[in-house]
Short mmCIF file of C-alpha atoms in Angstrom, two decimals:
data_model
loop_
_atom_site.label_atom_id
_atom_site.label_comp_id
_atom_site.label_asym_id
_atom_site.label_seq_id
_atom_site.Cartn_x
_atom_site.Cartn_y
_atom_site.Cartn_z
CA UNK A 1 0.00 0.00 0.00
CA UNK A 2 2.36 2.56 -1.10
CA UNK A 3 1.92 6.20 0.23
CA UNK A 4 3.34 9.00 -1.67
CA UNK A 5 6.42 10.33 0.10
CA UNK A 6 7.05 14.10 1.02
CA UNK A 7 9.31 16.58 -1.82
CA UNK A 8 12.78 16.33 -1.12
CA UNK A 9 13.43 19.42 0.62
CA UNK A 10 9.99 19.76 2.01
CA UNK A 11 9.49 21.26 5.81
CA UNK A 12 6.38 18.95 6.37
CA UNK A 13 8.02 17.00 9.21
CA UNK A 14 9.56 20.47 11.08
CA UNK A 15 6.19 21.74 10.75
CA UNK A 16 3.88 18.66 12.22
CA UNK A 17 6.77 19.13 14.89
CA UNK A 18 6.64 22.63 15.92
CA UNK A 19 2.88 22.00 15.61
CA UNK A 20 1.37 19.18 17.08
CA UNK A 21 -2.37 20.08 15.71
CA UNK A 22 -1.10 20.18 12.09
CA UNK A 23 0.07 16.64 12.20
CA UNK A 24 -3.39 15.69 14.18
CA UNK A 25 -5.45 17.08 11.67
CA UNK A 26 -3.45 15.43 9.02
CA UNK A 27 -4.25 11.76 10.33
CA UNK A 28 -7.89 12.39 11.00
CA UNK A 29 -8.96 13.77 7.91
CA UNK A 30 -9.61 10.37 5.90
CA UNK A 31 -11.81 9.67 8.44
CA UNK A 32 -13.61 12.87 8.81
CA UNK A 33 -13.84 12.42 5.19
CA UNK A 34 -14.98 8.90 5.06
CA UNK A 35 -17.35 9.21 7.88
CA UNK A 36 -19.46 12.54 6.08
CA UNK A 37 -22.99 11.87 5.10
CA UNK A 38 -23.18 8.24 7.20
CA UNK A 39 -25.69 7.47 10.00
CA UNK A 40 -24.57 7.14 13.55
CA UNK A 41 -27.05 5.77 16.46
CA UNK A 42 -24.75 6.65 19.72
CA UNK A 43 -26.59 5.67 22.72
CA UNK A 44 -25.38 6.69 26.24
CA UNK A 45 -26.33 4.70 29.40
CA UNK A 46 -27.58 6.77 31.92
CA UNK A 47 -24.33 6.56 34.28
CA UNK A 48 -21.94 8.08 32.14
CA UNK A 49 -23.98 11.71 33.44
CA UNK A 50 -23.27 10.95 36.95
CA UNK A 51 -19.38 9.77 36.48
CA UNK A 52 -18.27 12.43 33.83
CA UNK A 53 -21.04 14.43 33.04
CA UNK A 54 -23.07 15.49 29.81
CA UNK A 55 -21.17 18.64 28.97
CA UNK A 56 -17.92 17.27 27.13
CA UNK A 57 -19.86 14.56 25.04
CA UNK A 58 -22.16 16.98 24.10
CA UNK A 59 -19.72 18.83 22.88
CA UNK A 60 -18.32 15.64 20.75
CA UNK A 61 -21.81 14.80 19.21
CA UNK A 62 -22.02 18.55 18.05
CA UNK A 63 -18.54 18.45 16.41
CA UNK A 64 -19.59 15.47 14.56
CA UNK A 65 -22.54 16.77 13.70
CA UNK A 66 -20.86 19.96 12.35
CA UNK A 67 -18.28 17.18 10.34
CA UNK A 68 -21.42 16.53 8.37
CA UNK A 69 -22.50 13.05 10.13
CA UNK A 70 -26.08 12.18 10.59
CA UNK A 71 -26.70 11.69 14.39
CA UNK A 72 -29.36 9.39 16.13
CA UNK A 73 -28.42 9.72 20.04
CA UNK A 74 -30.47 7.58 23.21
CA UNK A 75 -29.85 7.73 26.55
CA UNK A 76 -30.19 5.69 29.42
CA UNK A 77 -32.16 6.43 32.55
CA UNK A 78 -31.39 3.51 34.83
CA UNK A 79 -29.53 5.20 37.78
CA UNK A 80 -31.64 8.51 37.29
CA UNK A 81 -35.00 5.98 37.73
CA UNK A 82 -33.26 4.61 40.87
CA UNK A 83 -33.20 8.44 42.28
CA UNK A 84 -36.75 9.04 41.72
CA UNK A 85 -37.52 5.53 43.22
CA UNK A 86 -35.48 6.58 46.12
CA UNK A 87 -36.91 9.74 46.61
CA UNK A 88 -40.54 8.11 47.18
CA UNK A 89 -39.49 5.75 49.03
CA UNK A 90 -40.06 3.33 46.82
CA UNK A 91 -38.35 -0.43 46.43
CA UNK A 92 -36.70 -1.36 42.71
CA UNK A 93 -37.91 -4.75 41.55
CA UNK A 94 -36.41 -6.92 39.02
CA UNK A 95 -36.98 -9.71 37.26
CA UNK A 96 -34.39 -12.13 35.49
CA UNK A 97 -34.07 -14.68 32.96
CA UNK A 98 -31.39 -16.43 31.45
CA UNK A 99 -30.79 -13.94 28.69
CA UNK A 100 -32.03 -10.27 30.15
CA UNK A 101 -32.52 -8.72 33.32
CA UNK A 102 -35.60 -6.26 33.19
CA UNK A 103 -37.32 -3.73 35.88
CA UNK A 104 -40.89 -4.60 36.57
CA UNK A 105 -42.16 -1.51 36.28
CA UNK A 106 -45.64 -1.03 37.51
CA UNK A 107 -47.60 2.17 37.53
CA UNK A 108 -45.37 3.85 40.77
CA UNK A 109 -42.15 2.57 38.77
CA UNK A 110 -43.50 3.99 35.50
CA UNK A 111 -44.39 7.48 36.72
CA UNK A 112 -40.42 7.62 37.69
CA UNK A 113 -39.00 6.69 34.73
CA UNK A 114 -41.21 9.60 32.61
CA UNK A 115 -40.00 11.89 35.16
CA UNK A 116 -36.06 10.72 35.29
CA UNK A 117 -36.44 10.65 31.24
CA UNK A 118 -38.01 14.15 30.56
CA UNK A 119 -35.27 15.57 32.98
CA UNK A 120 -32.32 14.15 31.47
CA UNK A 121 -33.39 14.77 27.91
CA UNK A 122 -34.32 18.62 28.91
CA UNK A 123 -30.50 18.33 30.27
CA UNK A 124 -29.45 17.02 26.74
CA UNK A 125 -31.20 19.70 24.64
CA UNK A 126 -30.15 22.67 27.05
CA UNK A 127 -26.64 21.49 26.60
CA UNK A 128 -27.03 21.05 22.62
CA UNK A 129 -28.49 24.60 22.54
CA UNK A 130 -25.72 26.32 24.46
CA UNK A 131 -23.76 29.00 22.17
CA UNK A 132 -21.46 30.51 25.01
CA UNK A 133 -18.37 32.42 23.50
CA UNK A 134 -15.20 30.75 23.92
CA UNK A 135 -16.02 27.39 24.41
CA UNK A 136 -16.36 24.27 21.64
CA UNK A 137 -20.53 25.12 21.28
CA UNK A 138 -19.64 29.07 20.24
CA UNK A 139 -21.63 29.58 17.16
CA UNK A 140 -23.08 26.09 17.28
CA UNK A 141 -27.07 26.62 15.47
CA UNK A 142 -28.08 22.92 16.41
CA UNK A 143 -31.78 21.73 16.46
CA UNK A 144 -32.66 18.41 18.31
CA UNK A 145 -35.88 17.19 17.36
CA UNK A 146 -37.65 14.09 19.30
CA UNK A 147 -40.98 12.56 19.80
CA UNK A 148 -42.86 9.51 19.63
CA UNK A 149 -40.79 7.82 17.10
CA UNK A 150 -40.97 4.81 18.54
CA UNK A 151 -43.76 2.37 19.16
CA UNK A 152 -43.90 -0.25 21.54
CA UNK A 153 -45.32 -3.36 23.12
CA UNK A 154 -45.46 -5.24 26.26
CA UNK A 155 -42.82 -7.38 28.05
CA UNK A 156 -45.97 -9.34 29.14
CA UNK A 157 -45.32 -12.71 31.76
CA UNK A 158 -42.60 -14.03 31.96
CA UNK A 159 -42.17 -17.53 33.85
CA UNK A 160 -44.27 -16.09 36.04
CA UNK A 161 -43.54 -12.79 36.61
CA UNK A 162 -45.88 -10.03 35.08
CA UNK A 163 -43.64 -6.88 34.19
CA UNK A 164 -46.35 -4.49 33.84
CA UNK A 165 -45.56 -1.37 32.14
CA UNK A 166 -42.07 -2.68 31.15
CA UNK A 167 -42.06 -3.08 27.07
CA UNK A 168 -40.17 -3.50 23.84
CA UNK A 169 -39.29 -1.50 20.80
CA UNK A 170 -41.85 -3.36 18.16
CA UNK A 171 -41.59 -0.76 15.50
CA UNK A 172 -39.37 2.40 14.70
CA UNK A 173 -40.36 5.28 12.41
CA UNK A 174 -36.84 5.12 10.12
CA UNK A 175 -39.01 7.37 7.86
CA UNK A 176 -39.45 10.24 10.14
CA UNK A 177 -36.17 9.80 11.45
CA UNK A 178 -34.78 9.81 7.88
CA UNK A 179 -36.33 12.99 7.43
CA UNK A 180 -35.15 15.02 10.42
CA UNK A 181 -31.83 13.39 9.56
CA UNK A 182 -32.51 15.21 5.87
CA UNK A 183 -33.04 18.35 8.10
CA UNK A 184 -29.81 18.26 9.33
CA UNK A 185 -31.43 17.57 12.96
CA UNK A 186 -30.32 15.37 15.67
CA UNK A 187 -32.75 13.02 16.63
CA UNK A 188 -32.93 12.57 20.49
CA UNK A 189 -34.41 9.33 21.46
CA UNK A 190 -35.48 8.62 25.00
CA UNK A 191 -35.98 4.84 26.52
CA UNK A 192 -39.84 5.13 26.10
CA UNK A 193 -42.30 3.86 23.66
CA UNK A 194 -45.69 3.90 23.36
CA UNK A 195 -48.48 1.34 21.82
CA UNK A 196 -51.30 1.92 19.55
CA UNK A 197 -53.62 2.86 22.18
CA UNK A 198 -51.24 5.65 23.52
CA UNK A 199 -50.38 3.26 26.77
CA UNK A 200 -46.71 4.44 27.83
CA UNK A 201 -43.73 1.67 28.45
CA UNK A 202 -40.29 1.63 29.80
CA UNK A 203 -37.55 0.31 27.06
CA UNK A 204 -34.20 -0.89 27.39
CA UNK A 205 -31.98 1.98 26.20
CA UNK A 206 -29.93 -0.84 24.52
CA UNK A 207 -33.21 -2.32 22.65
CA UNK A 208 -34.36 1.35 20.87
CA UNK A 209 -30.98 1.47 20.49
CA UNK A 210 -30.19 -1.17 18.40
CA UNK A 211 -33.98 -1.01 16.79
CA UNK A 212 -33.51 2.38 15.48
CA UNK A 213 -29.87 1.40 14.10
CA UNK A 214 -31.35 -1.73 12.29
CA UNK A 215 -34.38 0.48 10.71
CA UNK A 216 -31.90 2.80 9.27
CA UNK A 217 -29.21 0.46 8.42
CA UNK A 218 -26.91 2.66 10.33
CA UNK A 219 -22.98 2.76 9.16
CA UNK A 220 -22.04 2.59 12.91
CA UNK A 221 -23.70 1.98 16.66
CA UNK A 222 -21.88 3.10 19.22
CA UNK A 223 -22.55 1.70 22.92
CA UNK A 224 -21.07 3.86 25.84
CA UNK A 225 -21.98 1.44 29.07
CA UNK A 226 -20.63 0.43 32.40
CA UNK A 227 -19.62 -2.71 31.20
CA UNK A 228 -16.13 -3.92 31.51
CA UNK A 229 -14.79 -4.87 27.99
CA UNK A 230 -14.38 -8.40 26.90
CA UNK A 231 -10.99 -9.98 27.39
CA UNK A 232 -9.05 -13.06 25.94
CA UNK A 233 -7.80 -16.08 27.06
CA UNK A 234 -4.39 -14.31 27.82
CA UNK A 235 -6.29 -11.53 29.85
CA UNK A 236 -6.08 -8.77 27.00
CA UNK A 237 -8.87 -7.03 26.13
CA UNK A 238 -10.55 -7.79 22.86
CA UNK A 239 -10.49 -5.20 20.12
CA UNK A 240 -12.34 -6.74 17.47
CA UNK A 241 -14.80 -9.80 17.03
CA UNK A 242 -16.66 -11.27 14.17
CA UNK A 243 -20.10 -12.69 15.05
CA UNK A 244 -18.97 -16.03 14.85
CA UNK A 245 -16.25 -15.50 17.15
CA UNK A 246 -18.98 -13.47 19.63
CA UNK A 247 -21.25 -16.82 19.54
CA UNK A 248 -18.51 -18.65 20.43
CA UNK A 249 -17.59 -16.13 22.91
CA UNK A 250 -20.58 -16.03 24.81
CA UNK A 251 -20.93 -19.98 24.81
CA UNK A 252 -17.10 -20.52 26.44
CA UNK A 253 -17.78 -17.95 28.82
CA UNK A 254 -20.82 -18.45 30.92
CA UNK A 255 -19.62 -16.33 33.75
CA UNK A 256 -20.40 -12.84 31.82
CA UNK A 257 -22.05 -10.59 33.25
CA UNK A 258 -25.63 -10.49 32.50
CA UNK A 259 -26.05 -7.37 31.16
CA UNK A 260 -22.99 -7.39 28.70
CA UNK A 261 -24.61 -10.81 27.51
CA UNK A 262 -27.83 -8.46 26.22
CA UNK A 263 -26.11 -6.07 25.21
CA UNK A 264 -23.95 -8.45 23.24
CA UNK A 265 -27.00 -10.44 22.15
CA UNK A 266 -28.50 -7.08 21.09
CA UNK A 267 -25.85 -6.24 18.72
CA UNK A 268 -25.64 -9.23 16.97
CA UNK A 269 -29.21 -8.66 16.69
CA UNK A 270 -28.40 -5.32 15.06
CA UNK A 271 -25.44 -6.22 12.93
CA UNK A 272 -28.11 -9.47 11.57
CA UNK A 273 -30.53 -6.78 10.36
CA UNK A 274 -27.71 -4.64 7.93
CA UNK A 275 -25.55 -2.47 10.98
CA UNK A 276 -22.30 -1.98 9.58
CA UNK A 277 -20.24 -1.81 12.62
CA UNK A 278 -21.05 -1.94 16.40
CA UNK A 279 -18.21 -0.22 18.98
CA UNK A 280 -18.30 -0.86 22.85
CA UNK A 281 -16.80 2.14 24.62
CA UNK A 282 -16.54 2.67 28.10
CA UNK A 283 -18.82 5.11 29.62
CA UNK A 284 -16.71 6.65 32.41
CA UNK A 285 -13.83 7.81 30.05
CA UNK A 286 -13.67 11.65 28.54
CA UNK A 287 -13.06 11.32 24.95
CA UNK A 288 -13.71 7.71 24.33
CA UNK A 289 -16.01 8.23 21.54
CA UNK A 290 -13.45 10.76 19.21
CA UNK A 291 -10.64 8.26 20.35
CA UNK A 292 -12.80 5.37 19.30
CA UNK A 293 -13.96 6.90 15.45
CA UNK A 294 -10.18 8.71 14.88
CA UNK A 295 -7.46 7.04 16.17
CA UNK A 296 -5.93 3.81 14.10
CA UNK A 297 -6.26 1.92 17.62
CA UNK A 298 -8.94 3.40 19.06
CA UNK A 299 -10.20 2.69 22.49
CA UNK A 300 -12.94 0.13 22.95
CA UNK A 301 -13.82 -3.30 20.95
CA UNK A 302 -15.78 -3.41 17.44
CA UNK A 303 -18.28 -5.99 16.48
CA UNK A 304 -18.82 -6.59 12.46
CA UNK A 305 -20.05 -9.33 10.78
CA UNK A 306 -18.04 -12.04 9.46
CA UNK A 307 -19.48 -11.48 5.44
CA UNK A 308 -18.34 -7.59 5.70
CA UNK A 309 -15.00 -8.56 6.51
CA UNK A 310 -13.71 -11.93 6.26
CA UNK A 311 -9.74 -12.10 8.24
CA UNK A 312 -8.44 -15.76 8.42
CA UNK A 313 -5.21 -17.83 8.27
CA UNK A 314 -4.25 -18.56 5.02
CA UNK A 315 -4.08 -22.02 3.24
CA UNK A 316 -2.55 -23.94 -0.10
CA UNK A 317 -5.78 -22.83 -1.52
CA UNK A 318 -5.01 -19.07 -1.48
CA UNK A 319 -1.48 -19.25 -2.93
CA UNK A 320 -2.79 -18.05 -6.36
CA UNK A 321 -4.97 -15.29 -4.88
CA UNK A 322 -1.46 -13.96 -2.85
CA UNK A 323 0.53 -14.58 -6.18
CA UNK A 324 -2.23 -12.22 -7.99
CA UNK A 325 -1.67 -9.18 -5.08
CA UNK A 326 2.16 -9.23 -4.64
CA UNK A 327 3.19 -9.77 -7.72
CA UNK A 328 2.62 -5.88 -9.39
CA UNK A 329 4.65 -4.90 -6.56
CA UNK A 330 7.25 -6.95 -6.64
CA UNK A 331 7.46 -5.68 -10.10
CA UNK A 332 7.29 -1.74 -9.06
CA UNK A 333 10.27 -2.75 -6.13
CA UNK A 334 7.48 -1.92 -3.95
CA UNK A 335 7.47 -5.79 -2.09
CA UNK A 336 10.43 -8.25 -1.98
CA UNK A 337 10.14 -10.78 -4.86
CA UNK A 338 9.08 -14.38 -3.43
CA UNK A 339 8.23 -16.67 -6.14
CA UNK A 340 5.56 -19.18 -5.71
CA UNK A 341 7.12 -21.82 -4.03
CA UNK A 342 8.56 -19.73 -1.26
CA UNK A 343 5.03 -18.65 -0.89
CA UNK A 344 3.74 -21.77 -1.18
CA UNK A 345 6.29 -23.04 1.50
CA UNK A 346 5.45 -20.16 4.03
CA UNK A 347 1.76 -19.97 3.31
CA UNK A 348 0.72 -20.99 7.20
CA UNK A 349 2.91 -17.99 8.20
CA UNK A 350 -0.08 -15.85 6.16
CA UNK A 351 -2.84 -13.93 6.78
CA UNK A 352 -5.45 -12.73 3.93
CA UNK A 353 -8.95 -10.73 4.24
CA UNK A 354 -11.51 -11.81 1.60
CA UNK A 355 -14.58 -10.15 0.16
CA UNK A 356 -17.10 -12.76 -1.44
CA UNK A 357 -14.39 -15.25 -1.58
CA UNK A 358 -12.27 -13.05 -3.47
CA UNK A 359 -8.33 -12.22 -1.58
CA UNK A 360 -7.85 -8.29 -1.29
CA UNK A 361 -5.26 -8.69 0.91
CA UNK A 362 -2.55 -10.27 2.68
CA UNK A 363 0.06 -10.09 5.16
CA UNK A 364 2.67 -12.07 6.62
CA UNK A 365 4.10 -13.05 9.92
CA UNK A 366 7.52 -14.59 10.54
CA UNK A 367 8.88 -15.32 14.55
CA UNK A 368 12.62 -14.72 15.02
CA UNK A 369 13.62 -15.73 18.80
CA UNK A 370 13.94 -13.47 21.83
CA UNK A 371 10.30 -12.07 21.26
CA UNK A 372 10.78 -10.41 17.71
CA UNK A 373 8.76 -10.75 14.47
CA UNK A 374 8.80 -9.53 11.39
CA UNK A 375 5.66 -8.04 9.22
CA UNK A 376 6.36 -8.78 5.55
CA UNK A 377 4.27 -8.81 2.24
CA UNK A 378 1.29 -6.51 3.25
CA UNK A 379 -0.24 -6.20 0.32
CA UNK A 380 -3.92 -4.82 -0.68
CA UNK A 381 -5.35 -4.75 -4.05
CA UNK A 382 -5.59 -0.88 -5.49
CA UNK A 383 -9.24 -1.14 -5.88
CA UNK A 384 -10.02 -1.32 -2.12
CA UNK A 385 -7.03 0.73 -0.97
CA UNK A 386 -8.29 3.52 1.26
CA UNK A 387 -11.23 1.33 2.84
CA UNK A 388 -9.12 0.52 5.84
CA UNK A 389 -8.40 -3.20 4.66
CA UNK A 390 -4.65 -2.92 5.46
CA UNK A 391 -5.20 -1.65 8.76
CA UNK A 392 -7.43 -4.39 9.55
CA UNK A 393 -4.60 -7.10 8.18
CA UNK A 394 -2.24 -5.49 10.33
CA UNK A 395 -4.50 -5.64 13.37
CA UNK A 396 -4.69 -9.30 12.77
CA UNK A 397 -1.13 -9.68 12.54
CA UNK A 398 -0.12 -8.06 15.82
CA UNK A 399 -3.21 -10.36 17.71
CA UNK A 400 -1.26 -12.89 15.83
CA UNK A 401 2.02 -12.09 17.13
CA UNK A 402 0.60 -10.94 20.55
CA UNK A 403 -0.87 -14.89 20.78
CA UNK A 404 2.61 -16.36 19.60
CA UNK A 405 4.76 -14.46 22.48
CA UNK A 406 6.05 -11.49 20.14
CA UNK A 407 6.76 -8.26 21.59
CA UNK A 408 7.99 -6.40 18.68
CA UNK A 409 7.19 -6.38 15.34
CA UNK A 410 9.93 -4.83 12.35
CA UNK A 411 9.09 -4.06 9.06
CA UNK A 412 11.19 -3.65 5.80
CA UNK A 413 9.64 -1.27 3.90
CA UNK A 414 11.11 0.99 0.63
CA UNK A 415 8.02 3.30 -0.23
CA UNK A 416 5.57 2.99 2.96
CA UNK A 417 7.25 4.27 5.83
CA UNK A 418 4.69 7.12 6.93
CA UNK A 419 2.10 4.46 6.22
CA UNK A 420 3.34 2.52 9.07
CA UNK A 421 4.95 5.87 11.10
CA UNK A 422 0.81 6.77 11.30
CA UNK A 423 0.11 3.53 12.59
CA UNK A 424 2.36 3.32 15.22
CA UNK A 425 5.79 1.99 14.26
CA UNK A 426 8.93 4.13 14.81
CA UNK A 427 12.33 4.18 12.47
CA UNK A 428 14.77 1.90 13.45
CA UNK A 429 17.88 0.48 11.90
CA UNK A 430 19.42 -2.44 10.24
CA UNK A 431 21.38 -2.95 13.73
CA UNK A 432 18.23 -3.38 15.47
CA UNK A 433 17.35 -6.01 13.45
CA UNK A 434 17.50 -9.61 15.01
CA UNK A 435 21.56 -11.57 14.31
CA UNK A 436 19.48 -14.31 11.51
CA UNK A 437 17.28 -11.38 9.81
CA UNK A 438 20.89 -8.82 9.47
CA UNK A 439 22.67 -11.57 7.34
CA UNK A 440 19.92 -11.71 5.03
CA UNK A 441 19.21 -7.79 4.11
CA UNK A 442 19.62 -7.08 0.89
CA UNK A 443 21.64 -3.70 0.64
CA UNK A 444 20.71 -3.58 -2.82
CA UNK A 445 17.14 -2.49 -2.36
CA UNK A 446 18.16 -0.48 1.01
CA UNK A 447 14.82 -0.79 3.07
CA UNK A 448 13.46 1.36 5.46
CA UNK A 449 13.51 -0.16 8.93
CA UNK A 450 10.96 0.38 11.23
CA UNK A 451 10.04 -1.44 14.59
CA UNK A 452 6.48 -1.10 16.66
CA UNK A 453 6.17 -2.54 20.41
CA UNK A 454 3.27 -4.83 21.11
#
């Protein structure tokens, strides 16, 4: 994936220096540009008001908004209901089964949630409507528009247990929604829904949610909850999963908490019915949503279906399909040659994403000892470049390494060094390379060396 590299001469690099924004601005703008014009349901539970407050997301949704994104945002109410529960004295009931955990709400419980829901959402659009000089809303003209967008049905019994007023989203309005989202409105959605008859239920913030997302066939829904994030067998936290991998997640790990299981549950439910992409971010962190959407890392874990993106080990069977990518470049000097047997040889050192059982990438991984591999042949066919494919083979290359023990990856690289500079590796030289991988360099094609820690 060759990058073009700066004019000789050029005072790009003492300028990204001297000023730290220029550089910053740089990196994000592929995705500010990439993101423009897609639909993004961000729902908030209702604890990320009490541990950080609304003012500094607030802020974040409006600069998306202002980037030209089309914003669906729900909140949570579940520690504001607990407040006005307390406050009349009044005992929280709850009912569980073996895949959700929901409030019986009768008609006390439901007169607490309207009021803990109208308070926070006139919190929301008083913050959205604040134009003070000098801070991030100055000059902000920002209309939030909600209502009854979303219509709703009964929990009803449940092995036994009667949850009253407690209900579930059973239809969204995409078609109002699309049109506010023409209007270049936000759509505020609260965790309330209402049948045919006008009789008034308490939702899961998670369920409208993930309903409303599905309707639209949102590019992204974004989940800010309490929930700890999901970690491996070797205790690290989990940045990506396919939804086979989150099936087989949730069956080896019976132990999960009970609401991360729904929440789970309900984004495989979303990603089924056309979602893109579905990120988990933590709740109590400032920033975690810009960190999540423009950073190469990010900050919390994405779930995407396995047909949108399909990463895997290589076999014998894709040795034509690698042949077909790396070849042009080995021709332009751009990759190493390696003729087909060497592939052929090395193929279970290989990684390749496929679209439709078609290879559009690949990328290798070879182990040298003390803790040290090298990346090599990351290659992505020109008609995808720029849709984040290479970043996604080198994410499953350092998981890769990070399973087999490696600490530190090097790369050889003669055109793509601020390719890999973005993305977290740093330059390095042929004397940091391990004792076996020196002897081989060829000082003929005098690569760029570059080295990232795990």
């Amino acid at each position: 994936m060759p990058t073009n590299a700066p004019n000789p001469g050029s005072n790009a690099e003492e300028s990204s220096s001297n000023f730290p924004f220029v550089g910053w601005l740089r990196d994000v703008a592929p995705y500010i540009h990439s993101f423009r014009e897609k639909t993004f349901v961000i729902a908030f539970a209702g604890e990320l008001v009490q541990e950080i407050g609304l003012e500094n997301l607030i802020e974040d949704i409006a600069m998306l908004h202002a980037m030209g994104m089309r914003i669906v945002l729900v909140h949570g109410i579940r520690p504001q209901i607990e407040e006005q529960l307390m406050l009349r004295n009044i005992k929280s009931q709850f009912g569980a089964s073996a895949m959700h955990s929901y409030r019986i709400t009768d008609a006390a419980a439901l007169e607490c949630v309207k009021e803990a829901a109208g308070e926070l959402r006139l919190d929301i659009e008083a913050a959205f409507s604040r134009g003070l000089p000098n801070t991030p809303m100055a000059g902000s003209r920002i209309s939030v528009i909600s209502g009854n967008f979303i219509t709703a049905m009964p929990v009803g019994v449940v092995e036994g247990i009667d949850y009253i007023h407690t209900g579930l989203v059973r239809k969204v309005d995409s078609t109002s929604i699309k049109l506010s989202l023409d209007s270049n409105k936000i759509v505020l959605l609260s965790p309330l829904g209402f049948s045919p008859t006008g009789q008034a239920f308490n939702l899961a913030f998670e369920d409208v949610a993930a309903s409303t997302a599905a309707a639209l066939k949102a590019d992204k829904l974004i989940f800010l909850s309490p929930y700890a994030g999901l970690k491996d067998e070797q205790g690290d936290y989990i940045t990506e999963l396919s939804m086979p991998q989150l099936h087989e997640y949730i069956t080896q790990h019976p132990e999960l908490d009970l609401g991360m299981k729904s929440l789970l549950n309900i984004s495989g439910r979303a990603i089924r019915a056309g979602v893109s992409r579905v990120h988990f971010l933590p709740c109590n962190q400032d920033g975690a949503l810009l960190e999540e959407l423009f950073t190469h890392d990010g900050i919390g874990m994405m779930l995407a279906s396995s047909d949108i993106e399909n990463l895997r080990e290589a076999n014998q069977d894709d040795v034509g399909g690698i042949l077909q990518l790396t070849s042009p470049l080995e021709e332009e000097g751009i990759l190493a040659a390696r003729g087909q047997d060497v592939i052929e040889r090395d193929i279970q050192r290989f990684s390749v994403i496929e679209h439709d059982r078609v290879l559009f990438g690949c990328a290798a991984l070879f182990p040298f000892p003390n803790g040290v591999g090298e990346l090599a042949c990351l290659a992505v066919d020109p008609g995808v470049q720029g849709s984040g494919d290479g970043e996604r083979l080198l994410k499953r290359v350092e998981m890769r390494a990070k399973r087999e023990g490696i600490k530190k990856l090097f790369v050889l690289t003669t055109r793509t060094e601020h390719w890999f500079l973005k993305r977290g590796f740093k330059r390095a030289s042929v004397d940091d390379l391990p004792e076996e991988r020196k002897q081989i360099y060829n000082w003929d094609r005098k690569s760029m060396v570059l080295t990232k820690d795990l």
